[in-house]
């Protein structure tokens, strides 16, 4: 099956990039980002096909599935699972925000994009914050403290627990807990400031 | 997207961070001092503090997670348990009658948290508390059988299913006289005391959480669960506390709970006092003006009417029905006059001491409250009253009526001899 080939090919490519990335090679992360992006979307699409239509995918599950697949590749010196997840979290943010945009476009009935609607639909969230607005607010949050942005990516987009986030950032769970609260307040104020 | 750090934002953030670390009461003054002369800065920090309060559940659910959007219902399976029917729904959780898949005849109560309460911090506490509760063994406390996490990530607890009725309904149904009610109440105190010895405060004691089985055994439900759920209260924010009060049962809340102050075993003593008041008089000590705020004010600042006086007049119950002195007395197998006399003195004093506003003025623990009730039942002087010589003497006399009668007779006889001898 050609589909299978594509997946295997991309898996090999990512493995190679990860190897270079974990070896600290300059520019590896930049190349890894789009590769990982494709991988996460592929996993999401596969999950969407598997799941019933009324079932919504969990971003966390996708990120973790990506990890499980890639972690089995030989030859990669993993610093830790959190190391990978930190990168994946950033990619996942992109994937989810893009889905939200595509879905918005599809809804407005504009130019029919070649979007896998089932996939975008399954990943779009109901009731939760507007991901596109959140993405903008995260940009602004970076001006306050870049670490807060990382924490939101890890906690919200990759679904890491407090402890996992702490391990990834190399700080105490207490610090993460405090910063998480701070980040939430800043974002909430940015998004709902006029209601406060 | 990369933004240059703005010094102004760093300053706002620094003040905001430090304000978060201090008790709610001190925040306003601190922020005002830090932002002296800069109104815009003060407003911005104020908005962030407000956002902190309102953002409690914000972003706590990963995106695209709608799996649990449907509430569980009868027929669903959670863990090893099949849900049979809904038993009750509170502000924080829903309780189901459930049966284990491998032992369908064993009925259990499965309690699952409502959505939005399952953030990391709560989950961590939940696990901790489960460990504590699992060690609880008391015949008057519903046993915790297990628990876990449902497919949608929400934690649940499985508890002994108690087939019983709320303690006030039980007492009225069986027309229990005051002594019988006090006897039952004493057992409830013993159970709460057991928990206090294990450093666990119930925080939400009310008749619905104190069931009595057909054979008259009281069983306490939901131990420690309230604590799991109102952890937001402890986060020391007046706003969250108000939020939390909405979660708990205001009619049984102590002044410190209404005010969002530290909760201690004395808070349970207060709630027990309210339960006792209800068992004795058919009504609660405070009603206020019918609003939540009014009730809070009454709880914090109004002295409750002594039970002996409360039973002498008519009252409207929250459900709209009227309570007559006659009906109250009848449910206690006595007459209004006898009931008033029965409550005046010791019982009034015990209830008043349990309901004191400052926690330190109440019985220090449920054990002490139970012991005082026992003392009263046995005719010993109660600690709630001033130990005057006359009071203690009267108690002694009543306790040993026969002995006193014989002694009195002896004295009279001796006196008589004396008189005769003199003559």
mmCIF file with all atom_site columns, C-alpha atoms in Angstrom, chain B residues 95-205:
data_model
loop_
_atom_site.group_PDB
_atom_site.id
_atom_site.type_symbol
_atom_site.label_atom_id
_atom_site.label_alt_id
_atom_site.label_comp_id
_atom_site.label_asym_id
_atom_site.label_entity_id
_atom_site.label_seq_id
_atom_site.pdbx_PDB_ins_code
_atom_site.Cartn_x
_atom_site.Cartn_y
_atom_site.Cartn_z
_atom_site.occupancy
_atom_site.B_iso_or_equiv
_atom_site.pdbx_formal_charge
_atom_site.auth_seq_id
_atom_site.auth_comp_id
_atom_site.auth_asym_id
_atom_site.auth_atom_id
_atom_site.pdbx_PDB_model_num
ATOM 1   C CA . UNK B 1 95  ? -23.943 9.431  43.069 1.00 0.00 ? 95  UNK B CA 1
ATOM 2   C CA . UNK B 1 96  ? -25.120 6.256  41.435 1.00 0.00 ? 96  UNK B CA 1
ATOM 3   C CA . UNK B 1 97  ? -26.237 2.934  42.752 1.00 0.00 ? 97  UNK B CA 1
ATOM 4   C CA . UNK B 1 98  ? -23.798 0.568  41.104 1.00 0.00 ? 98  UNK B CA 1
ATOM 5   C CA . UNK B 1 99  ? -23.046 -3.130 40.944 1.00 0.00 ? 99  UNK B CA 1
ATOM 6   C CA . UNK B 1 100 ? -19.759 -4.807 40.335 1.00 0.00 ? 100 UNK B CA 1
ATOM 7   C CA . UNK B 1 101 ? -19.627 -6.602 37.032 1.00 0.00 ? 101 UNK B CA 1
ATOM 8   C CA . UNK B 1 102 ? -18.260 -9.768 38.659 1.00 0.00 ? 102 UNK B CA 1
ATOM 9   C CA . UNK B 1 103 ? -20.538 -9.614 41.709 1.00 0.00 ? 103 UNK B CA 1
ATOM 10  C CA . UNK B 1 104 ? -23.831 -8.086 40.569 1.00 0.00 ? 104 UNK B CA 1
ATOM 11  C CA . UNK B 1 105 ? -25.571 -8.749 43.878 1.00 0.00 ? 105 UNK B CA 1
ATOM 12  C CA . UNK B 1 106 ? -23.211 -6.475 45.748 1.00 0.00 ? 106 UNK B CA 1
ATOM 13  C CA . UNK B 1 107 ? -24.604 -2.967 45.662 1.00 0.00 ? 107 UNK B CA 1
ATOM 14  C CA . UNK B 1 108 ? -22.270 -0.045 46.013 1.00 0.00 ? 108 UNK B CA 1
ATOM 15  C CA . UNK B 1 109 ? -22.560 3.722  45.792 1.00 0.00 ? 109 UNK B CA 1
ATOM 16  C CA . UNK B 1 110 ? -20.399 5.224  43.060 1.00 0.00 ? 110 UNK B CA 1
ATOM 17  C CA . UNK B 1 111 ? -19.684 8.894  43.255 1.00 0.00 ? 111 UNK B CA 1
ATOM 18  C CA . UNK B 1 112 ? -18.272 10.686 40.245 1.00 0.00 ? 112 UNK B CA 1
ATOM 19  C CA . UNK B 1 113 ? -17.065 14.264 40.190 1.00 0.00 ? 113 UNK B CA 1
ATOM 20  C CA . UNK B 1 114 ? -18.689 16.797 37.953 1.00 0.00 ? 114 UNK B CA 1
ATOM 21  C CA . UNK B 1 115 ? -16.678 18.089 35.070 1.00 0.00 ? 115 UNK B CA 1
ATOM 22  C CA . UNK B 1 116 ? -14.321 20.937 35.665 1.00 0.00 ? 116 UNK B CA 1
ATOM 23  C CA . UNK B 1 117 ? -13.257 19.717 39.077 1.00 0.00 ? 117 UNK B CA 1
ATOM 24  C CA . UNK B 1 118 ? -10.693 17.304 37.738 1.00 0.00 ? 118 UNK B CA 1
ATOM 25  C CA . UNK B 1 119 ? -7.666  19.539 37.363 1.00 0.00 ? 119 UNK B CA 1
ATOM 26  C CA . UNK B 1 120 ? -4.276  18.116 38.319 1.00 0.00 ? 120 UNK B CA 1
ATOM 27  C CA . UNK B 1 121 ? -4.248  19.547 41.779 1.00 0.00 ? 121 UNK B CA 1
ATOM 28  C CA . UNK B 1 122 ? -7.629  18.050 42.666 1.00 0.00 ? 122 UNK B CA 1
ATOM 29  C CA . UNK B 1 123 ? -6.640  14.709 41.229 1.00 0.00 ? 123 UNK B CA 1
ATOM 30  C CA . UNK B 1 124 ? -3.494  14.652 43.318 1.00 0.00 ? 124 UNK B CA 1
ATOM 31  C CA . UNK B 1 125 ? -5.455  15.414 46.495 1.00 0.00 ? 125 UNK B CA 1
ATOM 32  C CA . UNK B 1 126 ? -8.065  12.901 45.511 1.00 0.00 ? 126 UNK B CA 1
ATOM 33  C CA . UNK B 1 127 ? -5.507  10.120 45.410 1.00 0.00 ? 127 UNK B CA 1
ATOM 34  C CA . UNK B 1 128 ? -4.046  11.192 48.728 1.00 0.00 ? 128 UNK B CA 1
ATOM 35  C CA . UNK B 1 129 ? -7.423  11.302 50.419 1.00 0.00 ? 129 UNK B CA 1
ATOM 36  C CA . UNK B 1 130 ? -8.367  7.949  49.044 1.00 0.00 ? 130 UNK B CA 1
ATOM 37  C CA . UNK B 1 131 ? -5.398  6.459  50.814 1.00 0.00 ? 131 UNK B CA 1
ATOM 38  C CA . UNK B 1 132 ? -6.485  8.052  54.071 1.00 0.00 ? 132 UNK B CA 1
ATOM 39  C CA . UNK B 1 133 ? -10.094 6.998  53.675 1.00 0.00 ? 133 UNK B CA 1
ATOM 40  C CA . UNK B 1 134 ? -9.158  3.454  52.773 1.00 0.00 ? 134 UNK B CA 1
ATOM 41  C CA . UNK B 1 135 ? -7.726  3.077  56.277 1.00 0.00 ? 135 UNK B CA 1
ATOM 42  C CA . UNK B 1 136 ? -10.912 4.286  57.917 1.00 0.00 ? 136 UNK B CA 1
ATOM 43  C CA . UNK B 1 137 ? -12.697 1.563  59.821 1.00 0.00 ? 137 UNK B CA 1
ATOM 44  C CA . UNK B 1 138 ? -15.620 2.677  61.921 1.00 0.00 ? 138 UNK B CA 1
ATOM 45  C CA . UNK B 1 139 ? -19.026 1.095  62.219 1.00 0.00 ? 139 UNK B CA 1
ATOM 46  C CA . UNK B 1 140 ? -20.718 4.454  61.870 1.00 0.00 ? 140 UNK B CA 1
ATOM 47  C CA . UNK B 1 141 ? -18.774 5.594  58.801 1.00 0.00 ? 141 UNK B CA 1
ATOM 48  C CA . UNK B 1 142 ? -19.612 4.317  55.314 1.00 0.00 ? 142 UNK B CA 1
ATOM 49  C CA . UNK B 1 143 ? -16.625 2.350  54.101 1.00 0.00 ? 143 UNK B CA 1
ATOM 50  C CA . UNK B 1 144 ? -14.635 3.391  51.047 1.00 0.00 ? 144 UNK B CA 1
ATOM 51  C CA . UNK B 1 145 ? -14.354 0.377  48.783 1.00 0.00 ? 145 UNK B CA 1
ATOM 52  C CA . UNK B 1 146 ? -12.263 1.766  45.975 1.00 0.00 ? 146 UNK B CA 1
ATOM 53  C CA . UNK B 1 147 ? -12.169 4.209  43.177 1.00 0.00 ? 147 UNK B CA 1
ATOM 54  C CA . UNK B 1 148 ? -10.396 5.131  40.026 1.00 0.00 ? 148 UNK B CA 1
ATOM 55  C CA . UNK B 1 149 ? -10.524 7.268  36.968 1.00 0.00 ? 149 UNK B CA 1
ATOM 56  C CA . UNK B 1 150 ? -13.326 7.024  34.442 1.00 0.00 ? 150 UNK B CA 1
ATOM 57  C CA . UNK B 1 151 ? -12.552 6.879  30.725 1.00 0.00 ? 151 UNK B CA 1
ATOM 58  C CA . UNK B 1 152 ? -13.056 10.624 30.426 1.00 0.00 ? 152 UNK B CA 1
ATOM 59  C CA . UNK B 1 153 ? -10.497 11.327 33.111 1.00 0.00 ? 153 UNK B CA 1
ATOM 60  C CA . UNK B 1 154 ? -12.848 12.107 35.944 1.00 0.00 ? 154 UNK B CA 1
ATOM 61  C CA . UNK B 1 155 ? -12.122 10.453 39.260 1.00 0.00 ? 155 UNK B CA 1
ATOM 62  C CA . UNK B 1 156 ? -14.737 8.422  41.061 1.00 0.00 ? 156 UNK B CA 1
ATOM 63  C CA . UNK B 1 157 ? -15.081 6.798  44.444 1.00 0.00 ? 157 UNK B CA 1
ATOM 64  C CA . UNK B 1 158 ? -16.863 3.605  45.309 1.00 0.00 ? 158 UNK B CA 1
ATOM 65  C CA . UNK B 1 159 ? -18.401 3.426  48.743 1.00 0.00 ? 159 UNK B CA 1
ATOM 66  C CA . UNK B 1 160 ? -20.457 1.135  50.868 1.00 0.00 ? 160 UNK B CA 1
ATOM 67  C CA . UNK B 1 161 ? -24.072 1.633  49.840 1.00 0.00 ? 161 UNK B CA 1
ATOM 68  C CA . UNK B 1 162 ? -26.061 2.615  52.908 1.00 0.00 ? 162 UNK B CA 1
ATOM 69  C CA . UNK B 1 163 ? -29.744 1.888  52.778 1.00 0.00 ? 163 UNK B CA 1
ATOM 70  C CA . UNK B 1 164 ? -31.104 4.405  55.213 1.00 0.00 ? 164 UNK B CA 1
ATOM 71  C CA . UNK B 1 165 ? -32.891 7.671  55.721 1.00 0.00 ? 165 UNK B CA 1
ATOM 72  C CA . UNK B 1 166 ? -31.483 11.054 56.791 1.00 0.00 ? 166 UNK B CA 1
ATOM 73  C CA . UNK B 1 167 ? -31.191 11.217 60.556 1.00 0.00 ? 167 UNK B CA 1
ATOM 74  C CA . UNK B 1 168 ? -33.849 13.932 61.038 1.00 0.00 ? 168 UNK B CA 1
ATOM 75  C CA . UNK B 1 169 ? -36.397 12.036 58.977 1.00 0.00 ? 169 UNK B CA 1
ATOM 76  C CA . UNK B 1 170 ? -35.564 8.838  60.858 1.00 0.00 ? 170 UNK B CA 1
ATOM 77  C CA . UNK B 1 171 ? -36.102 10.477 64.249 1.00 0.00 ? 171 UNK B CA 1
ATOM 78  C CA . UNK B 1 172 ? -39.433 12.008 63.241 1.00 0.00 ? 172 UNK B CA 1
ATOM 79  C CA . UNK B 1 173 ? -40.668 8.851  61.602 1.00 0.00 ? 173 UNK B CA 1
ATOM 80  C CA . UNK B 1 174 ? -39.998 6.857  64.763 1.00 0.00 ? 174 UNK B CA 1
ATOM 81  C CA . UNK B 1 175 ? -41.218 9.639  67.060 1.00 0.00 ? 175 UNK B CA 1
ATOM 82  C CA . UNK B 1 176 ? -37.988 9.415  68.970 1.00 0.00 ? 176 UNK B CA 1
ATOM 83  C CA . UNK B 1 177 ? -38.105 11.308 72.282 1.00 0.00 ? 177 UNK B CA 1
ATOM 84  C CA . UNK B 1 178 ? -35.339 13.764 73.124 1.00 0.00 ? 178 UNK B CA 1
ATOM 85  C CA . UNK B 1 179 ? -33.304 11.130 74.970 1.00 0.00 ? 179 UNK B CA 1
ATOM 86  C CA . UNK B 1 180 ? -33.443 8.781  71.982 1.00 0.00 ? 180 UNK B CA 1
ATOM 87  C CA . UNK B 1 181 ? -32.337 11.569 69.671 1.00 0.00 ? 181 UNK B CA 1
ATOM 88  C CA . UNK B 1 182 ? -29.474 12.505 71.947 1.00 0.00 ? 182 UNK B CA 1
ATOM 89  C CA . UNK B 1 183 ? -28.423 8.870  72.118 1.00 0.00 ? 183 UNK B CA 1
ATOM 90  C CA . UNK B 1 184 ? -28.293 8.676  68.322 1.00 0.00 ? 184 UNK B CA 1
ATOM 91  C CA . UNK B 1 185 ? -26.488 12.005 68.135 1.00 0.00 ? 185 UNK B CA 1
ATOM 92  C CA . UNK B 1 186 ? -23.884 10.746 70.610 1.00 0.00 ? 186 UNK B CA 1
ATOM 93  C CA . UNK B 1 187 ? -23.001 7.931  68.220 1.00 0.00 ? 187 UNK B CA 1
ATOM 94  C CA . UNK B 1 188 ? -22.689 10.372 65.347 1.00 0.00 ? 188 UNK B CA 1
ATOM 95  C CA . UNK B 1 189 ? -20.295 12.454 67.450 1.00 0.00 ? 189 UNK B CA 1
ATOM 96  C CA . UNK B 1 190 ? -18.239 9.353  68.161 1.00 0.00 ? 190 UNK B CA 1
ATOM 97  C CA . UNK B 1 191 ? -17.876 8.675  64.441 1.00 0.00 ? 191 UNK B CA 1
ATOM 98  C CA . UNK B 1 192 ? -16.861 12.261 63.687 1.00 0.00 ? 192 UNK B CA 1
ATOM 99  C CA . UNK B 1 193 ? -14.468 12.117 66.650 1.00 0.00 ? 193 UNK B CA 1
ATOM 100 C CA . UNK B 1 194 ? -12.840 9.042  65.152 1.00 0.00 ? 194 UNK B CA 1
ATOM 101 C CA . UNK B 1 195 ? -12.227 10.975 61.958 1.00 0.00 ? 195 UNK B CA 1
ATOM 102 C CA . UNK B 1 196 ? -10.869 13.949 63.892 1.00 0.00 ? 196 UNK B CA 1
ATOM 103 C CA . UNK B 1 197 ? -8.398  11.669 65.612 1.00 0.00 ? 197 UNK B CA 1
ATOM 104 C CA . UNK B 1 198 ? -7.218  10.727 62.121 1.00 0.00 ? 198 UNK B CA 1
ATOM 105 C CA . UNK B 1 199 ? -6.790  14.378 61.193 1.00 0.00 ? 199 UNK B CA 1
ATOM 106 C CA . UNK B 1 200 ? -9.733  14.434 58.864 1.00 0.00 ? 200 UNK B CA 1
ATOM 107 C CA . UNK B 1 201 ? -12.409 17.107 58.980 1.00 0.00 ? 201 UNK B CA 1
ATOM 108 C CA . UNK B 1 202 ? -15.705 16.314 57.308 1.00 0.00 ? 202 UNK B CA 1
ATOM 109 C CA . UNK B 1 203 ? -16.615 19.902 56.375 1.00 0.00 ? 203 UNK B CA 1
ATOM 110 C CA . UNK B 1 204 ? -20.063 19.114 55.073 1.00 0.00 ? 204 UNK B CA 1
ATOM 111 C CA . UNK B 1 205 ? -21.981 17.434 57.869 1.00 0.00 ? 205 UNK B CA 1
#
